Amino acid sequence: AQSVTQPDIHITVSEGASLELRCNYSYGATPYLFWYVQSPGQGLQLLLKYFSGDTLVQGIKGFEAEFKRSQSSFNLRKPSVHWSDAAEYFCAVGSNTGNQFYFGTGTSLTVIP
Amino acid sequence: GAVVSQHPSRVICKSGTSVKIECRSLDFQATTMFWYRQFPKQSLMLMATSNEGSKATYEQGVEKDKFLINHASLTLSTLTVTSAHPEDSSFYICSARDPRSGGAGETQYFGPGTRLLVL
């Protein structure tokens, strides 16, 4: 069955520190992978996506993610976190027909000065 | 990226009334839109897939007579919560698939959400 796991419910980092948010997926075919960010009371904004090709993808706001098929992972990284990055982050896997998205439970990021 | 809007952003209603939420794709035509529900501190739960010109496909456990979905044009889908009750209070988010993103795995773009509070 298809599923997405985000092992970390909540992460706290200091401003300027590096960040890695974990995402593991289970999917029967080639996955299409996404990271979204949600600020409080807001919708979801697409940070980046992976369909094929280079396994290291660059997104907006300085984020990047690396697809590792052997580990079924698609971890999100940022070298230096800003206070404005505090939000909820969701990893998702989509089917090749685009009809179904499976979301992880999200990781809440707190940034301390 | 593509822009999806929702209206209203927040609505408070009395128990027993019906509430309509609109989802619009502003700069592209969306043959497929999706409606999600999100409870506090939880992930998104897909409620239904809305296809232009045809009936919506509801996920298991979602009452289609309770949550009426209409997708009458390529840029507008509506969700009507009929005879709303306090347990329907939630954050409702729509998304639209942008076919311009090309090929398989079209990206979904999300609206800003609608906060519904039923008193």
Tab-separated table of N, CA, C and O in Angstrom, chain A residues 39-113:
chain	number	residue	atom	x	y	z
A	39	SER	N	2.001	27.574	6.308
A	39	SER	CA	2.057	28.503	7.425
A	39	SER	C	0.720	28.455	8.146
A	39	SER	O	-0.295	28.058	7.570
A	40	PRO	N	0.672	28.857	9.413
A	40	PRO	CA	-0.557	28.745	10.203
A	40	PRO	C	-1.753	29.392	9.507
A	40	PRO	O	-1.692	30.547	9.082
A	41	GLY	N	-2.839	28.638	9.399
A	41	GLY	CA	-4.061	29.152	8.811
A	41	GLY	C	-4.017	29.357	7.316
A	41	GLY	O	-4.920	29.984	6.749
A	42	GLN	N	-2.984	28.837	6.685
A	42	GLN	CA	-2.814	29.039	5.245
A	42	GLN	C	-2.898	27.720	4.494
A	42	GLN	O	-2.876	26.636	5.089
A	43	GLY	N	-2.983	27.846	3.166
A	43	GLY	CA	-2.934	26.653	2.331
A	43	GLY	C	-1.511	26.148	2.189
A	43	GLY	O	-0.608	26.579	2.899
A	44	LEU	N	-1.329	25.224	1.277
A	44	LEU	CA	-0.016	24.615	1.080
A	44	LEU	C	0.698	25.259	-0.108
A	44	LEU	O	0.111	25.460	-1.161
A	45	GLN	N	1.973	25.534	0.082
A	45	GLN	CA	2.789	26.086	-0.984
A	45	GLN	C	3.802	25.044	-1.420
A	45	GLN	O	4.483	24.438	-0.581
A	46	LEU	N	3.924	24.840	-2.715
A	46	LEU	CA	4.863	23.864	-3.229
A	46	LEU	C	6.289	24.375	-3.081
A	46	LEU	O	6.618	25.464	-3.534
A	47	LEU	N	7.135	23.573	-2.424
A	47	LEU	CA	8.541	23.922	-2.279
A	47	LEU	C	9.373	23.346	-3.424
A	47	LEU	O	10.224	24.034	-3.988
A	48	LEU	N	9.126	22.081	-3.720
A	48	LEU	CA	9.870	21.423	-4.790
A	48	LEU	C	9.210	20.100	-5.119
A	48	LEU	O	8.356	19.628	-4.378
A	49	LYS	N	9.644	19.527	-6.241
A	49	LYS	CA	9.072	18.266	-6.675
A	49	LYS	C	10.125	17.460	-7.422
A	49	LYS	O	11.063	18.016	-7.999
A	50	TYR	N	9.957	16.150	-7.401
A	50	TYR	CA	10.823	15.249	-8.147
A	50	TYR	C	9.979	14.326	-8.993
A	50	TYR	O	9.095	13.625	-8.480
A	51	PHE	N	10.273	14.334	-10.280
A	51	PHE	CA	9.606	13.407	-11.178
A	51	PHE	C	10.591	12.389	-11.730
A	51	PHE	O	10.320	11.188	-11.768
A	52	SER	N	11.741	12.876	-12.192
A	52	SER	CA	12.756	12.005	-12.775
A	52	SER	C	14.030	12.817	-12.928
A	52	SER	O	14.072	14.010	-12.618
A	53	GLY	N	15.090	12.145	-13.390
A	53	GLY	CA	16.326	12.864	-13.656
A	53	GLY	C	17.199	13.015	-12.432
A	53	GLY	O	17.270	12.111	-11.587
A	54	ASP	N	17.855	14.148	-12.337
A	54	ASP	CA	18.777	14.419	-11.243
A	54	ASP	C	18.078	14.193	-9.899
A	54	ASP	O	17.006	14.752	-9.649
A	55	THR	N	18.689	13.395	-9.061
A	55	THR	CA	18.035	13.037	-7.801
A	55	THR	C	18.112	14.133	-6.753
A	55	THR	O	17.457	14.041	-5.716
A	56	LEU	N	18.909	15.137	-6.998
A	56	LEU	CA	18.985	16.287	-6.094
A	56	LEU	C	18.224	17.435	-6.751
A	56	LEU	O	18.610	17.911	-7.809
A	57	VAL	N	17.123	17.828	-6.134
A	57	VAL	CA	16.286	18.872	-6.737
A	57	VAL	C	16.329	20.133	-5.892
A	57	VAL	O	16.375	20.072	-4.662
A	58	GLN	N	16.324	21.226	-6.579
A	58	GLN	CA	16.345	22.522	-5.912
A	58	GLN	C	14.941	23.110	-5.908
A	58	GLN	O	14.179	22.950	-6.864
A	59	GLY	N	14.598	23.763	-4.814
A	59	GLY	CA	13.291	24.360	-4.721
A	59	GLY	C	13.369	25.837	-4.398
A	59	GLY	O	14.427	26.458	-4.488
A	60	ILE	N	12.238	26.368	-3.988
A	60	ILE	CA	12.196	27.771	-3.629
A	60	ILE	C	12.698	27.975	-2.213
A	60	ILE	O	12.822	27.004	-1.441
A	61	LYS	N	12.985	29.210	-1.869
A	61	LYS	CA	13.385	29.597	-0.515
A	61	LYS	C	14.650	28.896	-0.041
A	61	LYS	O	14.867	28.760	1.164
A	62	GLY	N	15.488	28.458	-0.963
A	62	GLY	CA	16.756	27.849	-0.586
A	62	GLY	C	16.681	26.384	-0.170
A	62	GLY	O	17.659	25.831	0.336
A	63	PHE	N	15.547	25.752	-0.355
A	63	PHE	CA	15.393	24.346	0.005
A	63	PHE	C	15.848	23.433	-1.124
A	63	PHE	O	15.772	23.783	-2.299
A	64	GLU	N	16.296	22.250	-0.742
A	64	GLU	CA	16.619	21.201	-1.692
A	64	GLU	C	16.207	19.869	-1.102
A	64	GLU	O	15.997	19.743	0.105
A	65	ALA	N	16.060	18.881	-1.951
A	65	ALA	CA	15.714	17.540	-1.484
A	65	ALA	C	16.422	16.524	-2.360
A	65	ALA	O	16.672	16.762	-3.539
A	66	GLU	N	16.729	15.397	-1.763
A	66	GLU	CA	17.423	14.351	-2.482
A	66	GLU	C	16.620	13.072	-2.483
A	66	GLU	O	16.198	12.577	-1.422
A	67	PHE	N	16.384	12.542	-3.642
A	67	PHE	CA	15.664	11.289	-3.807
A	67	PHE	C	16.667	10.139	-3.738
A	67	PHE	O	17.633	10.102	-4.502
A	68	LYS	N	16.439	9.234	-2.818
A	68	LYS	CA	17.286	8.054	-2.688
A	68	LYS	C	16.390	6.825	-2.806
A	68	LYS	O	15.722	6.426	-1.845
A	69	ARG	N	16.434	6.228	-3.980
A	69	ARG	CA	15.557	5.086	-4.233
A	69	ARG	C	15.879	3.920	-3.306
A	69	ARG	O	14.976	3.255	-2.796
A	70	SER	N	17.156	3.689	-3.045
A	70	SER	CA	17.556	2.534	-2.221
A	70	SER	C	17.043	2.656	-0.793
A	70	SER	O	16.830	1.652	-0.111
A	71	GLN	N	16.844	3.874	-0.348
A	71	GLN	CA	16.353	4.097	1.012
A	71	GLN	C	14.890	4.521	1.037
A	71	GLN	O	14.344	4.773	2.109
A	72	SER	N	14.270	4.599	-0.134
A	72	SER	CA	12.875	5.070	-0.228
A	72	SER	C	12.701	6.365	0.548
A	72	SER	O	11.760	6.517	1.337
A	73	SER	N	13.622	7.272	0.314
A	73	SER	CA	13.564	8.527	1.068
A	73	SER	C	13.603	9.731	0.142
A	73	SER	O	14.080	9.652	-0.998
A	74	PHE	N	13.112	10.823	0.669
A	74	PHE	CA	13.107	12.088	-0.068
A	74	PHE	C	13.208	13.184	0.994
A	74	PHE	O	12.252	13.896	1.290
A	75	ASN	N	14.393	13.326	1.571
A	75	ASN	CA	14.592	14.250	2.679
A	75	ASN	C	14.788	15.681	2.198
A	75	ASN	O	15.459	15.935	1.196
A	76	LEU	N	14.229	16.592	2.945
A	76	LEU	CA	14.299	18.020	2.630
A	76	LEU	C	15.412	18.655	3.438
A	76	LEU	O	15.545	18.376	4.640
A	77	ARG	N	16.199	19.521	2.804
A	77	ARG	CA	17.316	20.149	3.500
A	77	ARG	C	17.372	21.641	3.208
A	77	ARG	O	16.902	22.106	2.160
A	78	LYS	N	17.964	22.342	4.157
A	78	LYS	CA	18.275	23.749	3.956
A	78	LYS	C	19.535	24.051	4.759
A	78	LYS	O	19.609	23.701	5.937
A	79	PRO	N	20.534	24.669	4.158
A	79	PRO	CA	21.811	24.864	4.839
A	79	PRO	C	21.750	25.866	5.989
A	79	PRO	O	22.482	25.717	6.972
A	80	SER	N	20.875	26.859	5.894
A	80	SER	CA	20.814	27.882	6.928
A	80	SER	C	19.365	28.342	7.087
A	80	SER	O	18.801	28.973	6.199
A	81	VAL	N	18.798	28.023	8.219
A	81	VAL	CA	17.377	28.277	8.434
A	81	VAL	C	17.140	29.724	8.866
A	81	VAL	O	17.911	30.287	9.662
A	82	HIS	N	16.066	30.288	8.373
A	82	HIS	CA	15.650	31.649	8.734
A	82	HIS	C	14.414	31.562	9.613
A	82	HIS	O	13.641	30.603	9.526
A	83	TRP	N	14.194	32.581	10.435
A	83	TRP	CA	13.040	32.544	11.338
A	83	TRP	C	11.737	32.386	10.576
A	83	TRP	O	10.778	31.763	11.052
A	84	SER	N	11.682	32.900	9.357
A	84	SER	CA	10.459	32.829	8.562
A	84	SER	C	10.179	31.421	8.038
A	84	SER	O	9.111	31.181	7.457
A	85	ASP	N	11.112	30.505	8.232
A	85	ASP	CA	10.892	29.121	7.797
A	85	ASP	C	10.033	28.333	8.772
A	85	ASP	O	9.640	27.191	8.470
A	86	ALA	N	9.759	28.903	9.930
A	86	ALA	CA	8.912	28.208	10.905
A	86	ALA	C	7.539	27.963	10.293
A	86	ALA	O	6.850	28.903	9.876
A	87	ALA	N	7.144	26.702	10.221
A	87	ALA	CA	5.895	26.324	9.553
A	87	ALA	C	5.720	24.819	9.680
A	87	ALA	O	6.510	24.139	10.330
A	88	GLU	N	4.684	24.322	9.030
A	88	GLU	CA	4.450	22.886	8.957
A	88	GLU	C	4.869	22.421	7.569
A	88	GLU	O	4.543	23.056	6.560
A	89	TYR	N	5.594	21.316	7.519
A	89	TYR	CA	6.106	20.811	6.251
A	89	TYR	C	5.510	19.431	5.975
A	89	TYR	O	5.514	18.550	6.835
A	90	PHE	N	5.008	19.286	4.764
A	90	PHE	CA	4.376	18.028	4.367
A	90	PHE	C	5.097	17.435	3.165
A	90	PHE	O	5.343	18.114	2.174
A	91	CYS	N	5.387	16.163	3.273
A	91	CYS	CA	5.904	15.390	2.154
A	91	CYS	C	4.734	14.654	1.522
A	91	CYS	O	3.798	14.233	2.225
A	92	ALA	N	4.741	14.516	0.206
A	92	ALA	CA	3.641	13.833	-0.470
A	92	ALA	C	4.175	13.030	-1.640
A	92	ALA	O	5.187	13.394	-2.256
A	93	VAL	N	3.493	11.959	-1.921
A	93	VAL	CA	3.816	11.156	-3.103
A	93	VAL	C	2.592	11.106	-3.983
A	93	VAL	O	1.464	10.962	-3.503
A	94	GLY	N	2.793	11.282	-5.271
A	94	GLY	CA	1.695	11.285	-6.221
A	94	GLY	C	1.823	10.144	-7.196
A	94	GLY	O	2.926	9.665	-7.474
A	95	SER	N	0.692	9.734	-7.732
A	95	SER	CA	0.693	8.679	-8.732
A	95	SER	C	1.023	9.261	-10.097
A	95	SER	O	0.974	10.476	-10.290
A	96	ASN	N	1.344	8.402	-11.042
A	96	ASN	CA	1.695	8.903	-12.359
A	96	ASN	C	0.497	9.407	-13.147
A	96	ASN	O	0.653	9.993	-14.206
A	97	THR	N	-0.699	9.191	-12.618
A	97	THR	CA	-1.870	9.776	-13.250
A	97	THR	C	-2.253	11.085	-12.581
A	97	THR	O	-3.136	11.792	-13.044
A	98	GLY	N	-1.589	11.372	-11.460
A	98	GLY	CA	-1.880	12.614	-10.749
A	98	GLY	C	-3.190	12.612	-10.007
A	98	GLY	O	-3.607	13.622	-9.478
A	99	ASN	N	-3.870	11.503	-9.967
A	99	ASN	CA	-5.181	11.483	-9.343
A	99	ASN	C	-5.145	11.387	-7.830
A	99	ASN	O	-6.095	11.746	-7.161
A	100	GLN	N	-4.089	10.878	-7.298
A	100	GLN	CA	-4.087	10.625	-5.864
A	100	GLN	C	-2.791	11.109	-5.243
A	100	GLN	O	-1.718	10.757	-5.710
A	101	PHE	N	-2.908	11.906	-4.237
A	101	PHE	CA	-1.773	12.327	-3.449
A	101	PHE	C	-1.857	11.653	-2.096
A	101	PHE	O	-2.929	11.573	-1.499
A	102	TYR	N	-0.714	11.173	-1.624
A	102	TYR	CA	-0.642	10.630	-0.272
A	102	TYR	C	0.271	11.554	0.528
A	102	TYR	O	1.424	11.744	0.168
A	103	PHE	N	-0.275	12.080	1.608
A	103	PHE	CA	0.478	13.022	2.420
A	103	PHE	C	1.041	12.346	3.660
A	103	PHE	O	0.421	11.458	4.246
A	104	GLY	N	2.195	12.800	4.076
A	104	GLY	CA	2.695	12.444	5.385
A	104	GLY	C	1.949	13.243	6.442
A	104	GLY	O	1.135	14.115	6.135
A	105	THR	N	2.221	12.940	7.683
A	105	THR	CA	1.511	13.589	8.784
A	105	THR	C	2.079	14.958	9.113
A	105	THR	O	1.526	15.669	9.946
A	106	GLY	N	3.169	15.303	8.471
A	106	GLY	CA	3.713	16.635	8.660
A	106	GLY	C	4.769	16.721	9.740
A	106	GLY	O	4.782	15.935	10.694
A	107	THR	N	5.670	17.686	9.578
A	107	THR	CA	6.679	18.017	10.586
A	107	THR	C	6.570	19.495	10.898
A	107	THR	O	6.624	20.325	9.990
A	108	SER	N	6.383	19.794	12.148
A	108	SER	CA	6.287	21.180	12.585
A	108	SER	C	7.674	21.709	12.912
A	108	SER	O	8.391	21.107	13.719
A	109	LEU	N	8.068	22.793	12.290
A	109	LEU	CA	9.392	23.367	12.500
A	109	LEU	C	9.299	24.635	13.322
A	109	LEU	O	8.561	25.569	12.984
A	110	THR	N	10.051	24.669	14.404
A	110	THR	CA	10.194	25.873	15.222
A	110	THR	C	11.614	26.382	15.067
A	110	THR	O	12.572	25.598	15.123
A	111	VAL	N	11.756	27.681	14.851
A	111	VAL	CA	13.075	28.296	14.709
A	111	VAL	C	13.279	29.253	15.881
A	111	VAL	O	12.466	30.160	16.099
A	112	ILE	N	14.351	29.033	16.634
A	112	ILE	CA	14.622	29.883	17.778
A	112	ILE	C	15.753	30.857	17.447
A	112	ILE	O	16.660	30.526	16.701
A	113	PRO	N	15.672	32.059	17.993
A	113	PRO	CA	16.679	33.085	17.649
A	113	PRO	C	18.070	32.676	18.108
A	113	PRO	O	18.229	31.976	19.095
